[in-house]
CSV table of C-alpha atoms in Angstrom, one decimal:
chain,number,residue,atom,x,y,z
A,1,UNK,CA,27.1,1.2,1.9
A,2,UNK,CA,29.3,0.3,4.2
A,3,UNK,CA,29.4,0.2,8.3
A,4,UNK,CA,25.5,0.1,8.3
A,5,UNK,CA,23.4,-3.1,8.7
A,6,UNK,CA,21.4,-3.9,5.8
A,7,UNK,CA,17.6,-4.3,6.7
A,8,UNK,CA,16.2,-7.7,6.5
A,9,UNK,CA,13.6,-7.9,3.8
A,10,UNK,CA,11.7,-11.1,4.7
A,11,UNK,CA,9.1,-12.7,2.1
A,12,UNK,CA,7.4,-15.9,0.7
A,13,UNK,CA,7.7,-16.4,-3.2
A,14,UNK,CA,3.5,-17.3,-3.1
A,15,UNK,CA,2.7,-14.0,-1.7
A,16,UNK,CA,1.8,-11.2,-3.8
A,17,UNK,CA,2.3,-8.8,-1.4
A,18,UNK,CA,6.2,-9.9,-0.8
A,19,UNK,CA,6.4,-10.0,-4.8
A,20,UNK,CA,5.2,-6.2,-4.8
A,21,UNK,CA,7.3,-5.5,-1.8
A,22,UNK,CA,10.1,-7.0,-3.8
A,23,UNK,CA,9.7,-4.0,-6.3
A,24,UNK,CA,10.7,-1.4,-3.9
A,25,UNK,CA,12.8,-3.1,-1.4
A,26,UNK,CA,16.0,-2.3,-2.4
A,27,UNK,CA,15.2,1.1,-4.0
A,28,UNK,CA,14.3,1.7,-0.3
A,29,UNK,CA,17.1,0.7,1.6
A,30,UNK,CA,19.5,2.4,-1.1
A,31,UNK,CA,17.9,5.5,-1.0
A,32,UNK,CA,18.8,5.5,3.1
A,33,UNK,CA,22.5,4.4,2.3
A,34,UNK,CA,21.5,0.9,3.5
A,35,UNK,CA,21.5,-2.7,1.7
A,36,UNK,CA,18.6,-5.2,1.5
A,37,UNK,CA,19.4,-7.9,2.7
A,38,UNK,CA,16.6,-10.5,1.4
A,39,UNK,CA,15.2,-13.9,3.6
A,40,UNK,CA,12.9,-16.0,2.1
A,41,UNK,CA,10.1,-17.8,4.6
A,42,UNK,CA,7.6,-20.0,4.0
A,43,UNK,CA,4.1,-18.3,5.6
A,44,UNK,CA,1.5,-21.1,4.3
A,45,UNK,CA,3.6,-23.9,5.4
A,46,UNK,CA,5.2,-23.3,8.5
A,47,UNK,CA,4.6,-19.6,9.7
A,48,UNK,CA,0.9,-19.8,10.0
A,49,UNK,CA,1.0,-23.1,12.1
A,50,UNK,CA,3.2,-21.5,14.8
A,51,UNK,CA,0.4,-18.6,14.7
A,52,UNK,CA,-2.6,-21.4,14.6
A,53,UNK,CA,-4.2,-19.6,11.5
A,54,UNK,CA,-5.6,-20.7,8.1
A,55,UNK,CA,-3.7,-18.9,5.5
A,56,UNK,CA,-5.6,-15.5,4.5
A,57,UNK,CA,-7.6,-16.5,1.5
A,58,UNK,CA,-9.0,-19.6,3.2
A,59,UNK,CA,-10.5,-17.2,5.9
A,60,UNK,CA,-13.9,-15.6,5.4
A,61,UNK,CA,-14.1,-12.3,4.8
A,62,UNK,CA,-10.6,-11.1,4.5
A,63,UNK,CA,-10.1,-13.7,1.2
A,64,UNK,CA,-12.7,-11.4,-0.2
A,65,UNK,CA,-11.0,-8.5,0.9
A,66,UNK,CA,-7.3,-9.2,-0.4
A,67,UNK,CA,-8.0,-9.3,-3.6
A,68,UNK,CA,-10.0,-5.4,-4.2
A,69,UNK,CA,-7.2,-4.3,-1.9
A,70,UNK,CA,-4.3,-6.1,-4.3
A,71,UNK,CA,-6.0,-4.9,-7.6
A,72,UNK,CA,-6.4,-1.6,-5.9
A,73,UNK,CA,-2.4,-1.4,-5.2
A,74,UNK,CA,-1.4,-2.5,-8.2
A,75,UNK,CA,-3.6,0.3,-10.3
A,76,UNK,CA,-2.3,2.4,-8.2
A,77,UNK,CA,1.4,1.3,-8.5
A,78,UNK,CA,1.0,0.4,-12.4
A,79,UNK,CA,2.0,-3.5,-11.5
A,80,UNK,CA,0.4,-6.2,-13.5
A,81,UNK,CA,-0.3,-9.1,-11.8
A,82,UNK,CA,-0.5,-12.0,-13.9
A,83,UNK,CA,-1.2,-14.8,-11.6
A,84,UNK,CA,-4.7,-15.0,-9.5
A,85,UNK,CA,-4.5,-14.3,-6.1
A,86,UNK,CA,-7.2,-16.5,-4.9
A,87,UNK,CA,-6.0,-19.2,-7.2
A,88,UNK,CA,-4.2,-22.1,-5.4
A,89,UNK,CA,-1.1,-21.5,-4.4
A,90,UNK,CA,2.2,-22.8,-6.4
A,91,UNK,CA,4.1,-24.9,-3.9
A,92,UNK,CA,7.3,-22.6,-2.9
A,93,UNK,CA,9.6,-25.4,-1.3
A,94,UNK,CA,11.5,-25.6,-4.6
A,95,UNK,CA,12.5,-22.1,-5.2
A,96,UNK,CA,12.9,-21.0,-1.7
A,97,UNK,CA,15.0,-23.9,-0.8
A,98,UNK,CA,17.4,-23.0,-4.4
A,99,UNK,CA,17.2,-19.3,-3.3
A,100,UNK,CA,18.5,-19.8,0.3
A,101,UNK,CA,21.2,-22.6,-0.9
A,102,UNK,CA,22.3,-19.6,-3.0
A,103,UNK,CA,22.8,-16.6,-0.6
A,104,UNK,CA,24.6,-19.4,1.6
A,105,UNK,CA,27.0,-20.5,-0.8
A,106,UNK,CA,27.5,-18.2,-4.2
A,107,UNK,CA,25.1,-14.4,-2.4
A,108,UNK,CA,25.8,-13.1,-5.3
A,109,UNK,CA,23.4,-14.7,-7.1
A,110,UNK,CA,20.8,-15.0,-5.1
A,111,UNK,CA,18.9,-11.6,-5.5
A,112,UNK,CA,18.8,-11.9,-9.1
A,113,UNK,CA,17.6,-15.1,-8.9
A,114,UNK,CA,15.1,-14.6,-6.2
A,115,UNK,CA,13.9,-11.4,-8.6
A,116,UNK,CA,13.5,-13.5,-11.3
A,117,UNK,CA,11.5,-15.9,-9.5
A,118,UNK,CA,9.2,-13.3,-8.5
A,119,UNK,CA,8.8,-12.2,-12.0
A,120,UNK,CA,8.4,-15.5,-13.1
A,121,UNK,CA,5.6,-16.2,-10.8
A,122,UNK,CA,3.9,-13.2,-10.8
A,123,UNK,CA,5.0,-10.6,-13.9
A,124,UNK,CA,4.4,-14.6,-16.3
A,125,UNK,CA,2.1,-16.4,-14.3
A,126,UNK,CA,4.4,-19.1,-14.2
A,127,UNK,CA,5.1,-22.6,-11.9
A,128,UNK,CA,8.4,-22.0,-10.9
A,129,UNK,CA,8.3,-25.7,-8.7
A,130,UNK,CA,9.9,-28.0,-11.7
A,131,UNK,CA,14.1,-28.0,-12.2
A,132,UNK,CA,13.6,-26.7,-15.7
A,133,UNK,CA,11.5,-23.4,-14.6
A,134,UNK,CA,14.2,-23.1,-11.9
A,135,UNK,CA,17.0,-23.4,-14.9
A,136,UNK,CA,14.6,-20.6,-16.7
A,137,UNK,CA,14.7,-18.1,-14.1
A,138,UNK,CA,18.6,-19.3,-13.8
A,139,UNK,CA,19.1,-18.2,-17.4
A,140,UNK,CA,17.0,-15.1,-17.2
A,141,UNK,CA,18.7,-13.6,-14.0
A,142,UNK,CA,22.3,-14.6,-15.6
A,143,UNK,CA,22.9,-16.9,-12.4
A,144,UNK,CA,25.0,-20.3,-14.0
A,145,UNK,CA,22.9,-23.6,-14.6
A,146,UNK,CA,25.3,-25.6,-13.1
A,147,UNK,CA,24.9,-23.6,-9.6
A,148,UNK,CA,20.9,-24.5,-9.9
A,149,UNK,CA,21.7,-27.7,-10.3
A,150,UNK,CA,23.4,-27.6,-7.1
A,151,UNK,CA,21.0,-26.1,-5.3
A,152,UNK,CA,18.7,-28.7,-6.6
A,153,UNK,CA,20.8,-31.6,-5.6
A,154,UNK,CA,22.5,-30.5,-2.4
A,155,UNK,CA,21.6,-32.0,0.6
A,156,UNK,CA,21.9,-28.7,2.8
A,157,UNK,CA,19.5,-26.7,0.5
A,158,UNK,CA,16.4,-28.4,2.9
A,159,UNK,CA,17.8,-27.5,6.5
A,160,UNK,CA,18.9,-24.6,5.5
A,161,UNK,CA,15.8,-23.0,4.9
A,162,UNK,CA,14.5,-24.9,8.1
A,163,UNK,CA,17.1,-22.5,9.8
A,164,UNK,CA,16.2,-19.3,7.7
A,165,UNK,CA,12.8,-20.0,9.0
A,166,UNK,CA,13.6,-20.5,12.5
A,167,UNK,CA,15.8,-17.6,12.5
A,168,UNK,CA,12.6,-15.5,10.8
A,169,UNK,CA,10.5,-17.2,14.1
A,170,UNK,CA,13.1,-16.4,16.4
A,171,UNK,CA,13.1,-12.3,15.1
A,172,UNK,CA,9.3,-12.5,15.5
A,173,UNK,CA,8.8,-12.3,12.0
A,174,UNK,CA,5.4,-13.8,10.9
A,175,UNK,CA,4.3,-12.3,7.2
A,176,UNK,CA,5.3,-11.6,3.7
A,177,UNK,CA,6.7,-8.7,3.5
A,178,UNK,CA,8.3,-8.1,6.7
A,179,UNK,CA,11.3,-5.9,7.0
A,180,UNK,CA,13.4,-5.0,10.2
A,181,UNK,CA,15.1,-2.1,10.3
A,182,UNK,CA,17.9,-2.4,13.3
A,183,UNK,CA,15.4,-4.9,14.8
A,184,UNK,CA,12.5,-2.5,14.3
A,185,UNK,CA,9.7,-4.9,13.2
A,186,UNK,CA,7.2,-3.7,9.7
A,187,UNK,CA,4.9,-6.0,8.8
A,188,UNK,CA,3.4,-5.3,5.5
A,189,UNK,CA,3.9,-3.4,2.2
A,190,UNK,CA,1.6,-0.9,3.7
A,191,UNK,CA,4.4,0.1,5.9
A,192,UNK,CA,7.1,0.7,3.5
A,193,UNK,CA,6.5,5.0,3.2
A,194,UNK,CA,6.5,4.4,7.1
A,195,UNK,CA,9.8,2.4,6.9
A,196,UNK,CA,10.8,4.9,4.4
A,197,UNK,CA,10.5,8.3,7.3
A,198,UNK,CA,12.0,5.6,9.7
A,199,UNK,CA,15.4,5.8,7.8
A,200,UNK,CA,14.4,9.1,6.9
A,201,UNK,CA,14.6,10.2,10.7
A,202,UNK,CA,16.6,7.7,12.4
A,203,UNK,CA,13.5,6.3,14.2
A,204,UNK,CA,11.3,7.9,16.8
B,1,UNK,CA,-22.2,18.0,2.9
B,2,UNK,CA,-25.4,17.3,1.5
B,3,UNK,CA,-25.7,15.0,-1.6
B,4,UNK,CA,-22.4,13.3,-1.0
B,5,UNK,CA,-22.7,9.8,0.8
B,6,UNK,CA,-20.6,9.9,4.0
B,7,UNK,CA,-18.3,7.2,4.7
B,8,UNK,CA,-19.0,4.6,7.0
B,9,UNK,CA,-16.1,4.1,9.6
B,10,UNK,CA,-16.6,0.6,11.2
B,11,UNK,CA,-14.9,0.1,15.1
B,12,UNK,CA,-14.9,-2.1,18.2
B,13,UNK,CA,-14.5,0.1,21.5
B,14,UNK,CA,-12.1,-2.8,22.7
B,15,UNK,CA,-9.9,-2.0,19.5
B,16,UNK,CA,-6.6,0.2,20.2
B,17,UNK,CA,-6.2,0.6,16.4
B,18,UNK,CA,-9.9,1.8,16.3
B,19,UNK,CA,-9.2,4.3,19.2
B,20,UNK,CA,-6.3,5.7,17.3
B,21,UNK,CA,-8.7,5.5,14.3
B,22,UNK,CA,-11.4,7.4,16.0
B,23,UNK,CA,-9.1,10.4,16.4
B,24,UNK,CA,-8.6,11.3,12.7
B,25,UNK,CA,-11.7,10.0,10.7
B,26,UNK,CA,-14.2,13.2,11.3
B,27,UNK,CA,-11.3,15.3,9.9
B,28,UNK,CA,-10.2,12.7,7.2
B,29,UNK,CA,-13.7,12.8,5.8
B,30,UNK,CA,-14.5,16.7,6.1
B,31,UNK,CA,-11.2,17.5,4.1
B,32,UNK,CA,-13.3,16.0,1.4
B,33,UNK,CA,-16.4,17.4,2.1
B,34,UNK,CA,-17.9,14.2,3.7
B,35,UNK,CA,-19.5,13.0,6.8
B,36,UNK,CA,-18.4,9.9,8.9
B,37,UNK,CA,-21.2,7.6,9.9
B,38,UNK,CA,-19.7,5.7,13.1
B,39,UNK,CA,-20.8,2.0,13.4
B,40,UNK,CA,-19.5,0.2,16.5
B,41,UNK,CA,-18.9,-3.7,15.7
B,42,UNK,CA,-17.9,-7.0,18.0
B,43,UNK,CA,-14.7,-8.0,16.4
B,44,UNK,CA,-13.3,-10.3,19.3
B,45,UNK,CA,-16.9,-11.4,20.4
B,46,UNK,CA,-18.6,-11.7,17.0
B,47,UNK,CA,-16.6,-11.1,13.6
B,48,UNK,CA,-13.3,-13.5,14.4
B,49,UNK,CA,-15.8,-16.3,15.2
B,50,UNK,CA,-17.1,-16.2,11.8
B,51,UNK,CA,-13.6,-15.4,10.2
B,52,UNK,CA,-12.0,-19.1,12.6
B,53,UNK,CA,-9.6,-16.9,13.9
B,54,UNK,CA,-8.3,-16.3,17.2
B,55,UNK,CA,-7.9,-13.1,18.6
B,56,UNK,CA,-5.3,-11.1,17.9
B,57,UNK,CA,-3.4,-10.5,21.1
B,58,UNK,CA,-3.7,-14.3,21.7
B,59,UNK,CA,-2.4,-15.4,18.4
B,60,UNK,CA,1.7,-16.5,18.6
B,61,UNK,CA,4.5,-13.8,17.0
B,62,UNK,CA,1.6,-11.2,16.0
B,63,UNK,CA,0.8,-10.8,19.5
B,64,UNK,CA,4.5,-9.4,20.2
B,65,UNK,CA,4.6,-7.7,17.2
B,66,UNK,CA,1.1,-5.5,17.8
B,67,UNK,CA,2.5,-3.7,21.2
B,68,UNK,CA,5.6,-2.1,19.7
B,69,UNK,CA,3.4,-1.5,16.3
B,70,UNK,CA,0.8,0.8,18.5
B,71,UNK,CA,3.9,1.8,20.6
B,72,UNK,CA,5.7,3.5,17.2
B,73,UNK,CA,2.4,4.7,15.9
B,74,UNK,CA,1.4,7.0,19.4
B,75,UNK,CA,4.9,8.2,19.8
B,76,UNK,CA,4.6,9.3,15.8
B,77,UNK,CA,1.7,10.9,16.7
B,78,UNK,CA,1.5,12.1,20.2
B,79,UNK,CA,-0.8,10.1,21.4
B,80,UNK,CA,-1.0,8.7,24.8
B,81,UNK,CA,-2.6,5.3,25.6
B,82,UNK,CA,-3.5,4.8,29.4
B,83,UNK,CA,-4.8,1.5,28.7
B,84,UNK,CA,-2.1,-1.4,28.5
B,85,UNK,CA,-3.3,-3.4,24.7
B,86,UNK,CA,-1.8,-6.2,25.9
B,87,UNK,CA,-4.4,-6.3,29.4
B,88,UNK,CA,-7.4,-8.7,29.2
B,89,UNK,CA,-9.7,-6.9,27.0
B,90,UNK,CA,-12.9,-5.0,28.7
B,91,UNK,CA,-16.0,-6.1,28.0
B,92,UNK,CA,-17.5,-4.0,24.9
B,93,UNK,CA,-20.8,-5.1,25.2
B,94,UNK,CA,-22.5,-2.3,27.2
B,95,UNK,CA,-21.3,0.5,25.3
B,96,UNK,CA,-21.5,-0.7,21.9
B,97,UNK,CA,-25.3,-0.9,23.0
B,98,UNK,CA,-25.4,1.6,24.2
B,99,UNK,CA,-23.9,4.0,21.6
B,100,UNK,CA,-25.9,1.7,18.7
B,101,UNK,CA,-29.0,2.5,20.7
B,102,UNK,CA,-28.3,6.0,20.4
B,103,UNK,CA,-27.8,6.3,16.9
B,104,UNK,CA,-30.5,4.6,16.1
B,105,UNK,CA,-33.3,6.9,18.6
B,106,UNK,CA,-30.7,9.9,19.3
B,107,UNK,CA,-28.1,10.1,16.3
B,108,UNK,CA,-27.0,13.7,17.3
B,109,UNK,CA,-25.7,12.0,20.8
B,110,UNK,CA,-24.3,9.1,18.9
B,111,UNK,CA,-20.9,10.2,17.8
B,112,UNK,CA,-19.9,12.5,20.8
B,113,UNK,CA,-21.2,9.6,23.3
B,114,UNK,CA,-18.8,6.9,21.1
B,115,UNK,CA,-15.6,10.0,21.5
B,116,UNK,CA,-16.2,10.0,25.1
B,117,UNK,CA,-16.3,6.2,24.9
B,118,UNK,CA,-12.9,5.8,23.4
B,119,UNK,CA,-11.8,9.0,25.6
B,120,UNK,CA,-12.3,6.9,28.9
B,121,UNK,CA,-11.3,3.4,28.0
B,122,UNK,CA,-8.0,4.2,25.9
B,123,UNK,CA,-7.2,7.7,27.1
B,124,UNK,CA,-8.5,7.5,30.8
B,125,UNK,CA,-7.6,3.6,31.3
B,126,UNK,CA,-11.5,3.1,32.5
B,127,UNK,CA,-13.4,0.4,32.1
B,128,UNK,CA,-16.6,1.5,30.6
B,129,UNK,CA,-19.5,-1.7,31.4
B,130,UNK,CA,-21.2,-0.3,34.4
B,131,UNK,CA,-24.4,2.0,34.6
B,132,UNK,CA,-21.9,4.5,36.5
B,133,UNK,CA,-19.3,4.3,33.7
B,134,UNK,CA,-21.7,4.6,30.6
B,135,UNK,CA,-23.1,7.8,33.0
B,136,UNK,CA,-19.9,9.3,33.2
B,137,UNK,CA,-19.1,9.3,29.8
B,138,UNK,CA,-22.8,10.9,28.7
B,139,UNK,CA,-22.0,13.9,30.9
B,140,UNK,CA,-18.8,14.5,29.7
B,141,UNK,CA,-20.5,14.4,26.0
B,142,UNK,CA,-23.5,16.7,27.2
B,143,UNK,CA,-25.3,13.4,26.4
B,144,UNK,CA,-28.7,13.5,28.4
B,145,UNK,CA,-28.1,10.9,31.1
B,146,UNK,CA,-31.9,10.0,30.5
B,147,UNK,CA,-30.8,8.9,27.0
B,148,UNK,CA,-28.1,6.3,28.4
B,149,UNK,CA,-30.6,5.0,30.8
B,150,UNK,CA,-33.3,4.6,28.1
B,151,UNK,CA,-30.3,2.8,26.3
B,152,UNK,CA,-29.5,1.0,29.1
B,153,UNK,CA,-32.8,-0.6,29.9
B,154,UNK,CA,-34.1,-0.6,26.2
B,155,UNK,CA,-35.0,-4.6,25.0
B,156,UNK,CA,-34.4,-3.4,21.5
B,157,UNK,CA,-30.4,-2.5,22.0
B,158,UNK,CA,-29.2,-5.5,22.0
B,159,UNK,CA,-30.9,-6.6,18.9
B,160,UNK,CA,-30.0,-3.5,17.0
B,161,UNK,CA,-26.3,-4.3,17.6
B,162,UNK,CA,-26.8,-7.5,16.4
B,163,UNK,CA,-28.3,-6.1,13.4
B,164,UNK,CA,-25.0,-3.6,13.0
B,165,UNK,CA,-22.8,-6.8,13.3
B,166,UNK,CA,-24.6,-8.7,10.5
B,167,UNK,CA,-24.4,-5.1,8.3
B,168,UNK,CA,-20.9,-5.8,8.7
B,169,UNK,CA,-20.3,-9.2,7.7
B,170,UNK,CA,-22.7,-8.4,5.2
B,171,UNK,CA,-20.7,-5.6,3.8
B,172,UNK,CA,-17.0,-7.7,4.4
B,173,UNK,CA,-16.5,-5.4,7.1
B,174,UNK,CA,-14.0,-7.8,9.6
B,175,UNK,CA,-11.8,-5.7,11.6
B,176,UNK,CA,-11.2,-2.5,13.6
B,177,UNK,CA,-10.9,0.4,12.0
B,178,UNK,CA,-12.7,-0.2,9.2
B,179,UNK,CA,-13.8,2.3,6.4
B,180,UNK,CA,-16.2,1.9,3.6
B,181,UNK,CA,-15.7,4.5,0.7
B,182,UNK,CA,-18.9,4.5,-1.8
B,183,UNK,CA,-18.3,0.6,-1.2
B,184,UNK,CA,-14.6,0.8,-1.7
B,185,UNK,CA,-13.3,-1.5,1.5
B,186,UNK,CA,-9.9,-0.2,3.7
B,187,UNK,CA,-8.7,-1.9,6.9
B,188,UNK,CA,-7.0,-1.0,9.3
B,189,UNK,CA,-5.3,3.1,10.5
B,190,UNK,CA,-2.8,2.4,8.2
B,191,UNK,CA,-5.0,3.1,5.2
B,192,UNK,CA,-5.7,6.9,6.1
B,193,UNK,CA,-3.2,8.0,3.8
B,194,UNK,CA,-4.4,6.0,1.0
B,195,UNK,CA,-8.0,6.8,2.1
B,196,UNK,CA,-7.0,10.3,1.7
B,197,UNK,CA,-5.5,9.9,-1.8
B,198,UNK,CA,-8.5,7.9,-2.5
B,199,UNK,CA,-11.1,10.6,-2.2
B,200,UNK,CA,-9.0,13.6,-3.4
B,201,UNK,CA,-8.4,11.4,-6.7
B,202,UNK,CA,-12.4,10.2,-6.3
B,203,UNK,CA,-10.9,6.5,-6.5
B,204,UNK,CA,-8.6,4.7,-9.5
């Protein structure tokens, strides 16, 4: 997969739709010769307050729309959620901070990690916020304890993600999942058979 | 197509993404041996109030992002716009009472009226709020230009499209295009595939 750009997959670990995005991401970009190349951002807690909006299921109407449309993909996709959607929302400073220490300083493990956050979250209903659920999805993605720890303890691990957010600002990025392909923009997992003919064809 | 419900397709004039809507939804619904019962709506003026939101093309990141969305979805489809999304909006006013008025006392001039509509203000680049305008777009539809004046000066047009609007929050209706489905909710022109899938597979 060489001497292509990978496409930026950009999500939030709290958002079910970057968590079923995160399913097919990479099975995606592989089947176009490309890499992923995965971003986490943090919608609720900065993204929104560039944009001036209340996250989605504080905002009348669509939070009682999100959730028929989720069920509705995930029937359809045979995915089982097994955390509420309208529930509130884990706090995801902890993991996406440990995420993006990782694909800084040991990349390798950050994509198994970052899956098994997802699943944690999601697939287990699980509060991945606490060092020992961090460790968990550590042990479960074969990423070394000692490495967490790191992430947990380093000093960088914070304004590192402040960048990876700025950076996701900067590109225009807004939402979870949002994917650029060669700095073509995609908001949503609704576009991914779009993104998919955009490889397919080379763009349009 | 008696004794199947149609679906109910749910648009604001003003909307580009209803436009583009507009052009597929008659034969999205006959492929499956339905009708589409067209209900114009006040998103900017009416829905977003109720939803705290701001309007789209004035909301930060998603207002750069929605140009080049349309722009890759007209040049997929050959569609040409004539009408910049990014201008101050026209005021939908007049024709959504218009056409409302119409389906209401003249439903077979309802639906050719609303194409003509759509026809001048994204296809033509016209604004459609004067008498002249709303005349202009009756004869192209063979729409008796009595019937536009009736609806013009009629005191009951404005409250019938009121009474559309609050069918719509009602219903969870918030956005432009919007399709109902025997109650099954889809926003937005992205969904046609899936609204396709949806009523060859009579739902999941």
């Amino acid at each position: 997969m060489s001497g292509v750009a990978p496409i930026q997959f950009w999500f939030d670990f709290i958002s079910p739709y970057g968590y079923l995005a995160s399913l097919r991401i990479d099975e995606l970009a592989a089947r176009h010769g490309r890499d992923a190349d995965w971003h986490s951002l943090l919608v609720g807690v900065t993204v929104l307050r560039v944009m001036g909006m209340k996250p989605l299921m504080e905002t009348p109407l669509k939070k009682d729309y999100l959730p028929r449309e989720i069920a509705r993909y995930t029937r359809r996709h045979g995915v089982v959620l097994r955390r509420s959607v309208t529930a509130r929302a884990m706090n995801p400073l902890p993991c996406a901070r440990a995420f993006t220490w990782l694909r800084t300083h040991a990349s390798a493990h950050a994509k198994p990690f970052a899956r098994a956050v997802f699943d944690a979250v999601w697939a287990r209903g699980e509060d991945v916020v606490e060092r020992v659920a961090l460790l968990a999805c550590a042990a479960r993605s074969d990423t070394p304890a000692a490495l967490i720890e790191d992430a947990i303890a380093a000093p960088d691990a914070g304004p590192l993600l402040r960048a990876e957010v700025q950076r996701a600002i900067e590109q225009g990025v807004f939402g979870s999942p949002f994917v650029l392909v060669d700095g073509e923009p995609f908001f949503g997992v609704d576009k991914f058979e779009l993104i998919d003919e955009w490889l397919a064809r080379g763009g349009w």
